Coordinates of C-alpha atoms and ligand atoms in Angstrom, one line a residue:
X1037 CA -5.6 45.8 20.3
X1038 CA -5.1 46.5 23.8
X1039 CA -3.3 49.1 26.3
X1040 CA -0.3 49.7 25.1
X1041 CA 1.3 52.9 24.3
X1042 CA 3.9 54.2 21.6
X1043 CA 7.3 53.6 22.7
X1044 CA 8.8 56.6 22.2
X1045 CA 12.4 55.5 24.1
X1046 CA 15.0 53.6 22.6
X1047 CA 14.4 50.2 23.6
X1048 CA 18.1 48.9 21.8
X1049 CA 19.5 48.5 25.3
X1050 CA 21.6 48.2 27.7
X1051 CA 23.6 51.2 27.7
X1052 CA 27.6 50.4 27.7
X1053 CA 27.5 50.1 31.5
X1054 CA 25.0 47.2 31.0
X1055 CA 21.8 50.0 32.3
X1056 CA 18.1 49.7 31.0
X1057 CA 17.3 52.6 32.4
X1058 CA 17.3 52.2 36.1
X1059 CA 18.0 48.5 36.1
X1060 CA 20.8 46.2 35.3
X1061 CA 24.0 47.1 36.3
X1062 CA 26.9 45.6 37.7
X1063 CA 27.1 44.8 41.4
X1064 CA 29.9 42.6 42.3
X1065 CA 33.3 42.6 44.3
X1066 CA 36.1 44.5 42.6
X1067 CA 37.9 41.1 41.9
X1068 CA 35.2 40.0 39.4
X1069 CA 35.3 43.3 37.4
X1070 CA 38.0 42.0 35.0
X1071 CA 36.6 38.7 34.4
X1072 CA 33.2 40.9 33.6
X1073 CA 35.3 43.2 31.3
X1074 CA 36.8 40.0 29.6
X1075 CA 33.6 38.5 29.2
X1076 CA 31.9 41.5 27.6
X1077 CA 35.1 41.3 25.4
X1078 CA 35.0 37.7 24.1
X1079 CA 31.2 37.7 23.9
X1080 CA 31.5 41.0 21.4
X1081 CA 34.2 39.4 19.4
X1082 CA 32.3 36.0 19.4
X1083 CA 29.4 37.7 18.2
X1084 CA 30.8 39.7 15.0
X1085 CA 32.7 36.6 14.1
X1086 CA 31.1 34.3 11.8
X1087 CA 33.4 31.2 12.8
X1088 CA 32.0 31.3 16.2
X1089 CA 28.3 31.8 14.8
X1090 CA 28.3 29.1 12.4
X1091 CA 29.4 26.9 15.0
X1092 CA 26.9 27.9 17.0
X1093 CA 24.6 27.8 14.4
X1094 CA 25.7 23.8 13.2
X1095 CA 25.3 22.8 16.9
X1096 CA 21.5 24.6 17.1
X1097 CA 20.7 22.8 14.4
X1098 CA 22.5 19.2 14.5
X1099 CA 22.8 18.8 18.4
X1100 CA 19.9 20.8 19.9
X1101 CA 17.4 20.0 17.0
X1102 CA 16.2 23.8 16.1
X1103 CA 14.4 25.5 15.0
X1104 CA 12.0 24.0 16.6
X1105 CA 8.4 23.8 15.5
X1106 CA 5.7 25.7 15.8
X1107 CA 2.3 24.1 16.2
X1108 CA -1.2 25.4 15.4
X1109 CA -3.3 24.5 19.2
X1110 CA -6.9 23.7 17.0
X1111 CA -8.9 22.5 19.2
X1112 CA -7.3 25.0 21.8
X1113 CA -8.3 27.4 20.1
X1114 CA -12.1 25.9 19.3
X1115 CA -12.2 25.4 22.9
X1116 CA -11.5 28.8 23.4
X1117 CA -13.8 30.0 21.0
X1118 CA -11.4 33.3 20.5
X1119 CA -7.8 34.3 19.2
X1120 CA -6.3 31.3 17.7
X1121 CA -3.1 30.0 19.6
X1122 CA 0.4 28.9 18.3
X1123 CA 2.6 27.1 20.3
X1124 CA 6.4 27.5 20.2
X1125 CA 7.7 24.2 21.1
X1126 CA 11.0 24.5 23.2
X1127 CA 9.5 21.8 24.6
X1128 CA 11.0 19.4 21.9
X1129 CA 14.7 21.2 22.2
X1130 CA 17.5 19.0 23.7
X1131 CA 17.5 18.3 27.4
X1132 CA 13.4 19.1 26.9
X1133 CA 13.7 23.0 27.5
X1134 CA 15.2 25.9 26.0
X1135 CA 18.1 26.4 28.8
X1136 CA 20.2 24.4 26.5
X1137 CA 20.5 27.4 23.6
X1138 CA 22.1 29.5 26.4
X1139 CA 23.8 26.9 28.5
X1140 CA 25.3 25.8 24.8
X1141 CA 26.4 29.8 23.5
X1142 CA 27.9 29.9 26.7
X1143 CA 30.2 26.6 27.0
X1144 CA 30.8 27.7 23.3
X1145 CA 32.2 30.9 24.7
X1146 CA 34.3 29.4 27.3
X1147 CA 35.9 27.3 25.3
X1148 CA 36.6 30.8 23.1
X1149 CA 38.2 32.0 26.2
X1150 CA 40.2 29.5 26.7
X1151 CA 39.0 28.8 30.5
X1152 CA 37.7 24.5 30.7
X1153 CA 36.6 25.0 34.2
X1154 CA 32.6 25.7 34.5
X1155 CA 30.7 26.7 37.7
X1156 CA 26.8 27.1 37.4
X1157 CA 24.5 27.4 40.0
X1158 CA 21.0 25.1 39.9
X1159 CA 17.6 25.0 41.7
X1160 CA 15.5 22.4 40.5
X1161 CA 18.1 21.1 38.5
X1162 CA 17.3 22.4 34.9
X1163 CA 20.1 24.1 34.3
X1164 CA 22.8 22.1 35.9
X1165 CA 21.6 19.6 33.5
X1166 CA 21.6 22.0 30.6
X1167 CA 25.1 23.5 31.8
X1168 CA 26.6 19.7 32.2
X1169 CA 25.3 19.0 28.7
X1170 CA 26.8 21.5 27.1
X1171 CA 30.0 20.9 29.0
X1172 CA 30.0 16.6 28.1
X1173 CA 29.5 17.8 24.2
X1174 CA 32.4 20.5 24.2
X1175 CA 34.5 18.5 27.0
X1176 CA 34.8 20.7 29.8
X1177 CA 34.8 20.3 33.8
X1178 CA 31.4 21.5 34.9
X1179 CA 30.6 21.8 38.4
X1180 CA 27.2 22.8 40.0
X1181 CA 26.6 24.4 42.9
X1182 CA 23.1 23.1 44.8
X1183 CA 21.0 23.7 47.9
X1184 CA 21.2 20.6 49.6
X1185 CA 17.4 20.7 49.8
X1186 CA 17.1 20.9 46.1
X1187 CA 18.9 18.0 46.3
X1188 CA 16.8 16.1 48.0
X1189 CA 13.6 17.4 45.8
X1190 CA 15.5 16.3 42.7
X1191 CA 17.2 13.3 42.8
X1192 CA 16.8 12.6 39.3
X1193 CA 18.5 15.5 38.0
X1194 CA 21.3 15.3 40.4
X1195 CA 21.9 11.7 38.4
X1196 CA 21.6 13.2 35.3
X1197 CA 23.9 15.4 36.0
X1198 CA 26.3 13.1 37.5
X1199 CA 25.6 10.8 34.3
X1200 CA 26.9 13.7 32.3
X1201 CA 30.2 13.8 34.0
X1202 CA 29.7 16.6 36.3
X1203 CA 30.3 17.5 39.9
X1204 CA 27.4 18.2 42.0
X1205 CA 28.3 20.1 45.3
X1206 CA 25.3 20.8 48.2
X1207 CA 25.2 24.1 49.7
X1208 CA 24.4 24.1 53.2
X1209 CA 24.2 27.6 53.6
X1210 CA 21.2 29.6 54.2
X1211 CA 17.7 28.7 53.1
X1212 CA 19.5 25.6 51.0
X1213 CA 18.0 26.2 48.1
X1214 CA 18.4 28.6 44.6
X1215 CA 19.7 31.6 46.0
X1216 CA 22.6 30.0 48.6
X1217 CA 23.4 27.8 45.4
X1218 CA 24.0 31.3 43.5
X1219 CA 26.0 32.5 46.2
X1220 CA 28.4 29.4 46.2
X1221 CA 28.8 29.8 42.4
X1222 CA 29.8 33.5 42.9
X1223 CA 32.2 32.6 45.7
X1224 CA 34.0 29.7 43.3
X1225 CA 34.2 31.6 40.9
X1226 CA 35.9 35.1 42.7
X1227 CA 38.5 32.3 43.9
X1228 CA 39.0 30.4 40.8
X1229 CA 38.2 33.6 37.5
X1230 CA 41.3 32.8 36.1
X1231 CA 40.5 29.3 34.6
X1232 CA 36.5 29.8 35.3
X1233 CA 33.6 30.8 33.3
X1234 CA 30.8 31.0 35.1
X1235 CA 27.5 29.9 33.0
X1236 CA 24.7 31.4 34.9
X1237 CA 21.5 30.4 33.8
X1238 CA 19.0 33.3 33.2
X1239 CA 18.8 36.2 32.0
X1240 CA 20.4 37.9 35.3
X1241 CA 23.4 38.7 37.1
X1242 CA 26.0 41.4 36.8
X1243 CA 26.3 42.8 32.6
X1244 CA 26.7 41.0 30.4
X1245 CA 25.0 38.4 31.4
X1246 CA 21.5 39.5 30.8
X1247 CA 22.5 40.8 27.5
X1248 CA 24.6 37.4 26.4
X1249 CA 21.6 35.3 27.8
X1250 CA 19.1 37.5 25.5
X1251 CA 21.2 37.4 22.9
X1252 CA 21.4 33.7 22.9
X1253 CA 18.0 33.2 23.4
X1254 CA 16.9 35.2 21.0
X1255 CA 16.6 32.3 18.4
X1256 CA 13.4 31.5 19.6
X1257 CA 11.9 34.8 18.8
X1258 CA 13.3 35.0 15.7
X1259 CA 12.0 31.6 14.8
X1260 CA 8.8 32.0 15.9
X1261 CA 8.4 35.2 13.6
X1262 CA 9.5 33.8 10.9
X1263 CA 7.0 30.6 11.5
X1264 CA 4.4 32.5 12.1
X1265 CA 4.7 34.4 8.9
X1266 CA 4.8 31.2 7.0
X1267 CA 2.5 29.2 8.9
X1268 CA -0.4 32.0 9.2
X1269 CA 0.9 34.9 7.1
X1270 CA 0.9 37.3 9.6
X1271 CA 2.3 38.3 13.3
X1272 CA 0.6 37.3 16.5
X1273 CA -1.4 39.8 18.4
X1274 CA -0.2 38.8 21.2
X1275 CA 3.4 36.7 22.9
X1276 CA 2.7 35.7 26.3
X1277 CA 5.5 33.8 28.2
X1278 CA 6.0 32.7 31.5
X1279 CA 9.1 34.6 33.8
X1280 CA 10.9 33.0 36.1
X1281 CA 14.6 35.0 35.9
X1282 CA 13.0 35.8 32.4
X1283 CA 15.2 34.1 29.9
X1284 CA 12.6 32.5 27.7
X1285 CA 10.5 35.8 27.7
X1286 CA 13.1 37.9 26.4
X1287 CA 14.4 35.2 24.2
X1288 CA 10.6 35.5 22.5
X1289 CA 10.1 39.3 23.1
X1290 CA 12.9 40.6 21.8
X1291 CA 11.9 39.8 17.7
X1292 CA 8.6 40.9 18.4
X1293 CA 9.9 44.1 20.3
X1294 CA 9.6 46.9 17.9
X1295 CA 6.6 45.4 16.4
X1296 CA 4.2 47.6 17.8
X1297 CA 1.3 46.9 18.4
X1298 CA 1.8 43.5 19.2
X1299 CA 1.5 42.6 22.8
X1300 CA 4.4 41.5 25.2
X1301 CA 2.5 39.4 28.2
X1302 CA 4.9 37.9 30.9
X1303 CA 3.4 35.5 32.9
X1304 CA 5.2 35.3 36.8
X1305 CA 4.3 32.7 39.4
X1306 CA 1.2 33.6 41.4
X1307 CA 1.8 30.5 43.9
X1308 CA -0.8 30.4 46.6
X1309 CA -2.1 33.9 45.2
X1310 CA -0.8 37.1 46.2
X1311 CA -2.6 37.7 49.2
X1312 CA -1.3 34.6 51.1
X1313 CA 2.7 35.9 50.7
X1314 CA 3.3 32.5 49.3
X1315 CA 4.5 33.7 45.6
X1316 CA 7.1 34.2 43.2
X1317 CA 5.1 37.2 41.4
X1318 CA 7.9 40.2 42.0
X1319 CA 5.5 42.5 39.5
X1320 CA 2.3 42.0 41.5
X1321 CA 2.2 43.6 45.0
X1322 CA 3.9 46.7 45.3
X1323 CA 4.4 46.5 49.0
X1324 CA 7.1 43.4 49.1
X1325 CA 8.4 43.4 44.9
X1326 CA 10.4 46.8 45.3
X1327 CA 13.8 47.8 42.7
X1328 CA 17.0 46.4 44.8
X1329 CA 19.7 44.5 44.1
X1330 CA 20.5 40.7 44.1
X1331 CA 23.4 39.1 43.1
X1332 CA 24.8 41.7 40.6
X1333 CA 21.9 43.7 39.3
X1334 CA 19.7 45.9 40.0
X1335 CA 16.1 45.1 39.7
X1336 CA 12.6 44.3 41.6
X1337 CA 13.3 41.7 44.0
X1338 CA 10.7 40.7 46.2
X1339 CA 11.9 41.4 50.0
X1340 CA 10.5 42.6 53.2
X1341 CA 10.2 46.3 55.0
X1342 CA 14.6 46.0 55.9
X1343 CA 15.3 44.8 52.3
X1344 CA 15.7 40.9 53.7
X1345 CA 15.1 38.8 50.2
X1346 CA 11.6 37.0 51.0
X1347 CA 11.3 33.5 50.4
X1348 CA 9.7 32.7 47.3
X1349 CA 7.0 29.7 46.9
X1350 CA 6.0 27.9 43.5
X1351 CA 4.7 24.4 42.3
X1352 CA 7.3 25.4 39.4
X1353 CA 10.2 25.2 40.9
X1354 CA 11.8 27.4 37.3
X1355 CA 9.9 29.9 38.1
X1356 CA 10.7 30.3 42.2
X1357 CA 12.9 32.9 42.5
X1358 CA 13.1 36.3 44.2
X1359 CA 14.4 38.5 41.9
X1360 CA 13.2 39.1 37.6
X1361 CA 16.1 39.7 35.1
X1362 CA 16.4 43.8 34.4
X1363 CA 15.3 44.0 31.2
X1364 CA 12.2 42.9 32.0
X1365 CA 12.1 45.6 34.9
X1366 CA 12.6 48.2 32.1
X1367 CA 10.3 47.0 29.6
X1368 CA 7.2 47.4 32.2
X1369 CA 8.0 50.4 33.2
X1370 CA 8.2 51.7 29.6
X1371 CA 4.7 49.7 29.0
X1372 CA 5.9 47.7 26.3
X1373 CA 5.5 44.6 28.1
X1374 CA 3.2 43.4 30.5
X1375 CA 3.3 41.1 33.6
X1376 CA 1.1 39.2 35.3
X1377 CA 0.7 36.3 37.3
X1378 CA -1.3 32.4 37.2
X1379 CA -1.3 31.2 40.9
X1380 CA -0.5 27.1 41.7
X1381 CA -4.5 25.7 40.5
X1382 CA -4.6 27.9 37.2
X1383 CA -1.3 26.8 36.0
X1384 CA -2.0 23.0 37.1
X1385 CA -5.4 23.0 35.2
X1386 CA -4.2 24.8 31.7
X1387 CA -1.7 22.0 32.0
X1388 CA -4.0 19.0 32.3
X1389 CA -6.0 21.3 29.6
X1390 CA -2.9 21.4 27.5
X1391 CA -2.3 17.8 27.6
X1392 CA -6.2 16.6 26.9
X1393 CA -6.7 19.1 23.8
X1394 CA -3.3 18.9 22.4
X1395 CA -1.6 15.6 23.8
X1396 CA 1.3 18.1 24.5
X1397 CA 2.5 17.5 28.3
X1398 CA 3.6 21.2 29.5
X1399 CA 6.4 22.0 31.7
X1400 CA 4.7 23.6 34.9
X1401 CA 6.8 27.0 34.1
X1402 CA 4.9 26.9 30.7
X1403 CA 1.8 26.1 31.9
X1404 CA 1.8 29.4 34.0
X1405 CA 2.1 30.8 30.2
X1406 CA -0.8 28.7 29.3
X1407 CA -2.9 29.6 32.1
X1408 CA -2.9 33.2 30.9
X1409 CA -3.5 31.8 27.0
X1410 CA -7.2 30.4 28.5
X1411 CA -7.8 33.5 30.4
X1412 CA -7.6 36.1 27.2
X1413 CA -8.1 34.2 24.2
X1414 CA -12.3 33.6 24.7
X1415 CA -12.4 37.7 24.3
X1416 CA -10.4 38.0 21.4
X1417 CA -11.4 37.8 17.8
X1418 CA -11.6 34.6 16.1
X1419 CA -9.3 36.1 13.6
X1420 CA -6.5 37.2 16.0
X1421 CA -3.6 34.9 17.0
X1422 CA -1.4 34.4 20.0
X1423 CA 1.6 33.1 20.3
X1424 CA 2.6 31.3 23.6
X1425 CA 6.0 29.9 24.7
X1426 CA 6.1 26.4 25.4
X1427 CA 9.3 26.7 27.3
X1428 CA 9.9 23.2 28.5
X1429 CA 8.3 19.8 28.9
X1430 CA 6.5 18.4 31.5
X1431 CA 8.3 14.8 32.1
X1432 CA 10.5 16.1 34.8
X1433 CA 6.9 17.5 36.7
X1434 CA 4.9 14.3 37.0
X1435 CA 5.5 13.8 40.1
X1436 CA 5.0 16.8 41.5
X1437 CA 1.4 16.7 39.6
X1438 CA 0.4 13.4 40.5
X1439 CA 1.5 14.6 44.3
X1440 CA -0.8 17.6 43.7
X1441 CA -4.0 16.2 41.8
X1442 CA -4.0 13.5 44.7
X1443 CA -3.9 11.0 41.4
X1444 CA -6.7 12.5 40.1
X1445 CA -5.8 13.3 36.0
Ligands
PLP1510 C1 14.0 27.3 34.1 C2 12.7 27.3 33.3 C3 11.9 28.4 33.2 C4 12.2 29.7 33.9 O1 13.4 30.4 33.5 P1 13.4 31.7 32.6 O2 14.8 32.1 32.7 O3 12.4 32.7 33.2 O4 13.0 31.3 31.2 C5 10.7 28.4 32.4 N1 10.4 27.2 31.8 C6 11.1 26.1 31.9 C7 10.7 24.9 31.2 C8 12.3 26.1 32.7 O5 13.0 25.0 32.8

């Protein structure tokens, strides 16, 4: 299969100052340094201590409902006419996405720390609702920090998240949206570190957060393998995934990581397509997605010719952000993933494919993933498989596809 190459470099990373290679890092006031230091300390301990694991583990499987499945796409796949597709349903997790596994290892960890206060930052409101979920269950304060023109975007999830007990505070700053949110999170919680966590919400940011978000979402990789072994006694051929900040893409990659040959495919946000500027792809044009740093790590970041951060433009609002978690950064550049991109009208057509061939209603993140899934699978062997991440569902979309179909299905 395909155009990978033997990884010859150690891919067990990052390095103890939180590097993959050249990216990663830790970029952040000197007043946030201990809290980062604590952090790294009381996710190690967590982690090596079966208490907090089995906890963790009860709550996966009696609160979030995991694993969860993994379904066979037939008539996909017959559709296709090539590589037979397996679907890895996040879709049916808790809250309807997999933001809840980290959102949930990190309240868990909080509450290990002994700080009850939570800030996390939200853009469409996904993880605000994952965060305040995780906070109702384990009885902490949660409070979310959102551009004021999310706000306005996503009413519903601002209720939720009120319904859920937690505070939801509009940033007027800047742009108003994802990145000012950030911003305000970062500022609460420089003032407040001593009784805060802060439960960021991808895998990026300052180390460890990359690594802790991997690391707790690396249950649905570790699923999947095991599912697909069972299910079709053998490994896929290919994981594709969509990447916003890249959580759900490591979370799948990194079981399948030193399985070479098998192919790593991230899927990024193609918007209006490339050449109109309108995008969220930081992989696909060289001249505005460029290594630099945003908020706390080093990595590509799409900006402009003076390093301004560009605004980013998606239908799928989970995947429309300017910057792509590090170790996503480094696994291109070693070639053992890939990236590309599904623009606005490929993602919106795999997902009214998705829902007429498999009465499945895709998130529009995951339909970017799916989008890629109709693209390959016709020129692969009928007896090769590939396994897709179904990283959320589609409820929370409707409108937005009803708005763009013109009420056409
Ligand atoms: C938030 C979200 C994403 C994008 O976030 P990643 O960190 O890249 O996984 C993808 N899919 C769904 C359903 C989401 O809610």
């Amino acid at each position: 299969m395909g155009n990978h190459r033997q990884v010859t470099e150690p891919v067990s990373v990052p390095d103890a100052r939180g590097y993959y290679g050249e990216y990663g890092g830790r970029f952040v006031p000197e007043t946030l340094v201990p809290a980062l230091d604590e952090l790294i300390e009381a996710f190690e301990s967590a982690m090596a201590d079966p208490a907090f694991l089995t906890r963790f583990a009860d709550l996966q499987a009696t609160y979030t409902g995991r694993p969860t499945p993994l379904t066979y796409a037939r008539r996909l796949s017959d559709h296709l006419g090539g590589a037979r597709i397996y679907l890895k349903r996040e879709d049916l997790a808790h809250t309807g996405a997999h933001k809840i596994n980290n959102a949930l290892g990190q309240a868990l960890l909080a509450e290990r720390m002994g700080k009850r206060r939570i800030v996390a930052e939200t853009g469409a409101g996904q993880h605000g609702v994952a965060a305040a979920t995780a906070c109702a269950l384990l009885g902490l304060e949660c409070h979310v920090y959102m551009g004021s023109v999310d706000m306005a975007r996503q009413r519903p999830n601002v209720f939720r998240m009120q319904l859920l007990g937690a505070e939801v505070i509009p940033v007027e700053s800047g742009s108003r949206t994802l990145k000012d949110a950030i911003n305000e999170a970062i500022r609460d919680w420089v003032t407040n570190v001593d009784t805060t966590h802060y439960l960021l919400g991808s895998a990026l940011g300052p180390h460890p957060y990359p690594l802790m978000v991997r690391e707790f979402q690396s249950v649905i990789g570790i699923e999947a393998r095991q599912q697909m072994i069972e299910q079709a006694g053998r490994l896929p051929d290919t994981v594709i995934a969509c990447v916003g900040g890249g959580s759900n893409a490591i979370g799948i990659f990194h079981a399948f990581r030193d399985d070479d040959p098998i192919d790593l495919i991230g899927v990024e946000a193609g918007g209006c397509g490339i050449g109109s500027g309108e995008h969220a792809a930081r992989f696909a044009d060289p001249a505005t997605g460029r290594p630099g740093v945003l908020h706390g790590t080093r990595s590509y970041v799409l900006q402009d010719a003076d390093g301004q951060i560009r605004n980013t433009y998606s239908v799928s609002a989970g995947l429309d952000y300017a910057a792509v978690g590090p170790e996503h950064a480094y696994l291109r550049q070693l070639e053992r993933a890939f990236y590309t991109y599904a623009t606005d009208d490929e993602a919106l057509s795999a997902f009214q494919t998705l829902c007429q061939l498999e009465g499945i209603i895709p998130a529009l993140e995951s339909a970017h993933a799916v989008a890629e899934t109709i693209k390959r699978a016709p020129a692969m062997p009928r007896d090769s498989i590939i396994l897709v991440n179904l990283s959320g569902r589609g409820d929370k979309d409707l409108d937005t596809v009803i708005a763009q179909l013109g009420g056409q299905a």
